[in-house]
C-alpha positions as a printed NumPy array, in Angstrom:
array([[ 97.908, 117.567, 116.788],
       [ 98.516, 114.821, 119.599],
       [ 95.544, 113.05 , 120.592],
       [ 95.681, 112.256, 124.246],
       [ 93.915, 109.27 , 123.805],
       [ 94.905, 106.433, 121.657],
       [ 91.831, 104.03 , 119.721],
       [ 92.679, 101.04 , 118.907],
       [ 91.512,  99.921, 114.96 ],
       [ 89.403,  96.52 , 114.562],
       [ 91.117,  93.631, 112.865],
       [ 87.631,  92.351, 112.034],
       [ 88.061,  89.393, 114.139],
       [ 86.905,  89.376, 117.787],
       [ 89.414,  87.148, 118.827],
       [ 92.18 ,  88.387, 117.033],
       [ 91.044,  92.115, 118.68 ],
       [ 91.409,  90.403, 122.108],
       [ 94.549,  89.117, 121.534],
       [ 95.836,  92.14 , 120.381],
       [ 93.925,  93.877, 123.361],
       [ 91.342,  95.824, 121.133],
       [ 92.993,  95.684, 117.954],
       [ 95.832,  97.56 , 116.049],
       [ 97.308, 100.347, 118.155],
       [ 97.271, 103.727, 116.634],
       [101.099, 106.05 , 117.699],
       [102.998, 103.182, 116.817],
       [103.772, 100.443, 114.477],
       [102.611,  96.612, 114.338],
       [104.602,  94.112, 111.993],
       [102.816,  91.806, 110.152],
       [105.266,  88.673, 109.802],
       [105.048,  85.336, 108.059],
       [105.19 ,  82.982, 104.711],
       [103.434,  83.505, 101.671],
       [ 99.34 ,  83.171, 102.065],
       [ 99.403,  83.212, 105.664],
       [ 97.005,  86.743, 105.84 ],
       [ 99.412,  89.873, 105.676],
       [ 97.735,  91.56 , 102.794],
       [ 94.206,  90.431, 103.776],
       [ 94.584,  91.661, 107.844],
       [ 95.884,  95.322, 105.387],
       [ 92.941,  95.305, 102.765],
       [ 90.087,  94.648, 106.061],
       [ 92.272,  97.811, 108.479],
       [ 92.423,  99.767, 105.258],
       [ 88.583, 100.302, 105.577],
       [ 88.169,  98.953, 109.171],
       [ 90.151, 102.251, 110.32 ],
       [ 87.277, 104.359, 108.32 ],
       [ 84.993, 103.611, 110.677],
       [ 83.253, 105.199, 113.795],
       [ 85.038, 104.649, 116.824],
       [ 82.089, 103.313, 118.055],
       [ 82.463, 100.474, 115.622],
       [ 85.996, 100.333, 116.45 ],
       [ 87.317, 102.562, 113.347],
       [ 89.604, 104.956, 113.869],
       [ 87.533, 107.887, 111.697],
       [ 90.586, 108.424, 108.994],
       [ 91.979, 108.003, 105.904],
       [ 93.954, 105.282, 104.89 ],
       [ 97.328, 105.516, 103.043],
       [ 98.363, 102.355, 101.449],
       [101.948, 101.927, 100.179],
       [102.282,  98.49 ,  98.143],
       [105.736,  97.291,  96.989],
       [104.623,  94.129,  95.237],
       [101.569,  94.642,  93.507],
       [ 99.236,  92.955,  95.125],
       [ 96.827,  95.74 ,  96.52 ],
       [ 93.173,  95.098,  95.424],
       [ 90.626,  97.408,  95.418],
       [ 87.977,  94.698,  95.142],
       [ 88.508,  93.417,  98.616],
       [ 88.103,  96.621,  99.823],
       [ 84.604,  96.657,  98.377],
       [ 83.874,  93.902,  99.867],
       [ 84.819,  94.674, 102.953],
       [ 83.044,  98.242, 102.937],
       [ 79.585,  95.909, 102.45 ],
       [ 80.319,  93.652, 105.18 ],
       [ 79.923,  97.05 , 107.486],
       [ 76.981,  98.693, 105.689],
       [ 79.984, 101.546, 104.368],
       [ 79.477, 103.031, 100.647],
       [ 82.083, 101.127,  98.437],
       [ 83.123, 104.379,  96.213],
       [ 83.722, 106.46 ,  99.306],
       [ 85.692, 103.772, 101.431],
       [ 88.147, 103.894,  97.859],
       [ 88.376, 107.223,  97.819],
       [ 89.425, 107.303, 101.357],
       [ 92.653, 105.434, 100.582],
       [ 95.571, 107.03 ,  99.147],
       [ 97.38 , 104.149,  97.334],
       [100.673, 104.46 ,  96.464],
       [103.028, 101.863,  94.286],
       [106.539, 101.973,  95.192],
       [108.85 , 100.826,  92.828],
       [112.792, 100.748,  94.682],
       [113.435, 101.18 ,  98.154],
       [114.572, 105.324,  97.767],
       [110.946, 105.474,  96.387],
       [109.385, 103.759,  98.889],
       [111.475, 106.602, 101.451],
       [110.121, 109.229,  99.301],
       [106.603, 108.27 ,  99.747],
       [106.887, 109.074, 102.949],
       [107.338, 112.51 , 102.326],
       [104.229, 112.898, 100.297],
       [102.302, 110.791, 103.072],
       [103.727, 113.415, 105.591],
       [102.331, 116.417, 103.214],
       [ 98.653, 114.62 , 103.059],
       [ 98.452, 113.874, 106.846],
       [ 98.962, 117.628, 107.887],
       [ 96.118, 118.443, 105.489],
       [ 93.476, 115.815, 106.293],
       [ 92.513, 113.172, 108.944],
       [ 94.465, 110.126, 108.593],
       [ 93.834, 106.813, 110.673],
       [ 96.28 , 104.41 , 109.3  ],
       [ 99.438, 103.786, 107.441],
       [100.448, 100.552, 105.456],
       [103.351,  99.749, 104.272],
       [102.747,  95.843, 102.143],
       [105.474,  95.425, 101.925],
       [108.346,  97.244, 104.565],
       [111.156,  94.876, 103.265],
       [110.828,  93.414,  99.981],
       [112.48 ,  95.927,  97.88 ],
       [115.443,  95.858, 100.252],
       [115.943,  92.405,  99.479],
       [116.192,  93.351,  95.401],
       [117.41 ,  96.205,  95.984],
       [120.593,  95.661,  98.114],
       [122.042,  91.989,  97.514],
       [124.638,  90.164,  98.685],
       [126.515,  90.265, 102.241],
       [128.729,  93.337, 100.877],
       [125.231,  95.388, 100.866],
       [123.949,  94.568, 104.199],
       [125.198,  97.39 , 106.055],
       [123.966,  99.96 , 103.164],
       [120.597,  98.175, 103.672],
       [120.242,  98.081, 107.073],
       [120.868, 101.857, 107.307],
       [118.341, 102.518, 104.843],
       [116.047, 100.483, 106.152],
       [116.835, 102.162, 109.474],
       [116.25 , 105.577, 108.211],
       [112.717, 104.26 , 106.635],
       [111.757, 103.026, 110.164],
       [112.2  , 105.674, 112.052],
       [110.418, 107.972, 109.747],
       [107.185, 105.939, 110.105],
       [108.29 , 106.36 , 113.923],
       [108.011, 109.847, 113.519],
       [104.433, 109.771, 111.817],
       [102.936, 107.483, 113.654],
       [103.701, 109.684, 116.686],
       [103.391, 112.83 , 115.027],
       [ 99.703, 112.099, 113.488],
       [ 99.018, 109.674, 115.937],
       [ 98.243, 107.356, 113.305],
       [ 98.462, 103.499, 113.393],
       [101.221, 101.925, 111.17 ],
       [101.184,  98.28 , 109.868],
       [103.809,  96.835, 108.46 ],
       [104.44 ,  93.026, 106.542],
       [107.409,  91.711, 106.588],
       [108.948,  88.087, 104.614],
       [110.423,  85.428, 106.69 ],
       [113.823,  83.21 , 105.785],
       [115.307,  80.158, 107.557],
       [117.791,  81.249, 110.192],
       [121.28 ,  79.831, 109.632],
       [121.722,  78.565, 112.889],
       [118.305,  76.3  , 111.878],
       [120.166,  73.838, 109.295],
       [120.102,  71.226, 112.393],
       [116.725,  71.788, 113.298],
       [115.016,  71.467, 110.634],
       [112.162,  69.518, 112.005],
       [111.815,  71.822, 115.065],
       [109.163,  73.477, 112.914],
       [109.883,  77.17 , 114.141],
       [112.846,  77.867, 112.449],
       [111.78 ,  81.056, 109.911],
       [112.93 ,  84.25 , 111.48 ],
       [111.705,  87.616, 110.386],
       [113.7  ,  89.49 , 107.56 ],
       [115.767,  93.412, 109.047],
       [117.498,  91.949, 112.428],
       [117.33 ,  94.395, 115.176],
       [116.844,  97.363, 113.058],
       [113.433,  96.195, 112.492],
       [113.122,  94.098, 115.516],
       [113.447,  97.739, 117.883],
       [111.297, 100.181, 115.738],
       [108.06 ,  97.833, 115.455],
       [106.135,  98.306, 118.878],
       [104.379,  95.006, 118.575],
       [105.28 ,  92.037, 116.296],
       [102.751,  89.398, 115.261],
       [104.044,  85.889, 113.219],
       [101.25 ,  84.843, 111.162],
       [101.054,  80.642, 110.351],
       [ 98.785,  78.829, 108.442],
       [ 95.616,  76.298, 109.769],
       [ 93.571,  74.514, 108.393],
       [ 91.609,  75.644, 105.687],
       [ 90.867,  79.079, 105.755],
       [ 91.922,  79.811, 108.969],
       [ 95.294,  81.485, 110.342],
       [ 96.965,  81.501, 113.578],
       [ 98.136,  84.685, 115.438],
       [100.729,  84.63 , 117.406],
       [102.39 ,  87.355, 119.561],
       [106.169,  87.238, 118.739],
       [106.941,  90.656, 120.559],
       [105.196,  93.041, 122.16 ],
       [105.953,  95.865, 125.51 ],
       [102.525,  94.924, 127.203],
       [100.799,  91.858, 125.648],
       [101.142,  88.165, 126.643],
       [102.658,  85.989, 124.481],
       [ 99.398,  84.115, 123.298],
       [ 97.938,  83.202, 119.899],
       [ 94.253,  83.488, 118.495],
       [ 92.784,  81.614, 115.545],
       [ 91.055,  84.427, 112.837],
       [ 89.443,  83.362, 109.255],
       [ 90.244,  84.691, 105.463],
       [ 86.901,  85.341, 104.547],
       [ 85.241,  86.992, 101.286],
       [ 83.803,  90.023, 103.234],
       [ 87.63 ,  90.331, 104.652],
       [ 88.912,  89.25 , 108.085],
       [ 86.845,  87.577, 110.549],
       [ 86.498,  84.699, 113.428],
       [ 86.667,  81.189, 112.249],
       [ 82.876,  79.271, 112.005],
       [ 81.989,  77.768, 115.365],
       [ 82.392,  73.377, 114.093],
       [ 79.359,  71.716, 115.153]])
């Protein structure tokens, strides 16, 4: 089942593609990091039909398997996005398996019924919106943290596995907190960390923080990554999904 060759899935932003050297990488797993509103769930709802696509057109010719942890998948944006690339809106839906996951033993167990559905038909993508938020309900509390971390561990490296199994992308969002260490610098502006530690920090290939600009637009930045520079890109939140910022006259 190993394709020799990896594709690489369009973001629907040129310049976010180039930063991310052609897009999101299919075999292994990008993390989408950042506050509320700054374009996780939007960058998911554009790849979740994006991945459809010719790879001519950068798509990735597969299904999409959505798992959502906080409600907040909507199947109108994929419509809208399935217009933007001439693509028929009922087929692009029916092309994503969405799945609600409702505790974080759940959200493990959809992963067996996402294994089941890749060995039967062409998949292109996995999303996971998001990897980390039932952890936090689920396991509270300092006492918890190994429990969670092992859990979260075990989750990770199954998407390891499936990603390099089907050689399918995976994206991932994660939440940010303030690092205790950043009580002092609270003005240094940088100070929100990721949410998992290492465990997530060694399983996701290529990590991307996501900040706010003005307007509409979002910055891109490459937080960690095995072979791309650490550089940022400016991308839009636009009706029709994803896209490049308008040129200001």
């Amino acid at each position: 089942m190993r394709r020799s060759e990896l594709v690489c899935i369009t973001t629907g932003s040129k310049q976010l593609d180039t930063l991310l050297g052609g897009g999101i990488e299919t075999g292994s797993i990008t993390e989408l990091f950042g506050e509320f509103r700054t374009g996780k769930s939007q960058i998911c709802h554009t790849l979740a039909v994006t991945c459809q696509l010719p790879t001519s057109m950068g798509g990735g010719e597969g299904k999409c398997l959505y798992i959502d942890t906080e409600g907040t998948f909507r199947p109108v944006r994929l419509l809208a996005v399935a217009e933007r690339y001439g693509l028929n809106g009922e087929e692009v839906l029916d092309n994503v398996a969405y799945a609600r996951a409702y505790n974080a033993d759940h959200q493990q167990q959809l992963l067996l019924t996402a294994s089941a559905l890749m060995a039967e038909s062409r998949f292109a993508l996995l999303i996971v919106d998001s990897c980390t938020a039932l952890y936090r309900t689920d396991f509270n509390g300092r006492g918890e943290l190994s429990a969670r971390q092992g859990h979260l561990g075990k989750f990770l490296r199954t998407l390891l596995r499936l990603a390099d199994e089907y050689g399918i992308a995976v994206v991932v969002t994660n939440q940010v907190m303030s690092s205790p260490d950043a009580a002092g610098a609270m003005f240094a502006g940088n100070d929100k960390k990721p949410i998992g530690g290492n465990i997530m920090a060694h399983a996701s290939t290529t990590r991307l923080q996501l900040r706010k600009g003005r307007g509409n637009t979002r910055i891109c930045k490459i937080y960690d990554s095995p072979c791309l520079p650490e550089s940022e890109a400016q991308f839009a939140i636009l009706a029709s999904g994803i896209g490049d910022p308008e040129e200001e006259e």
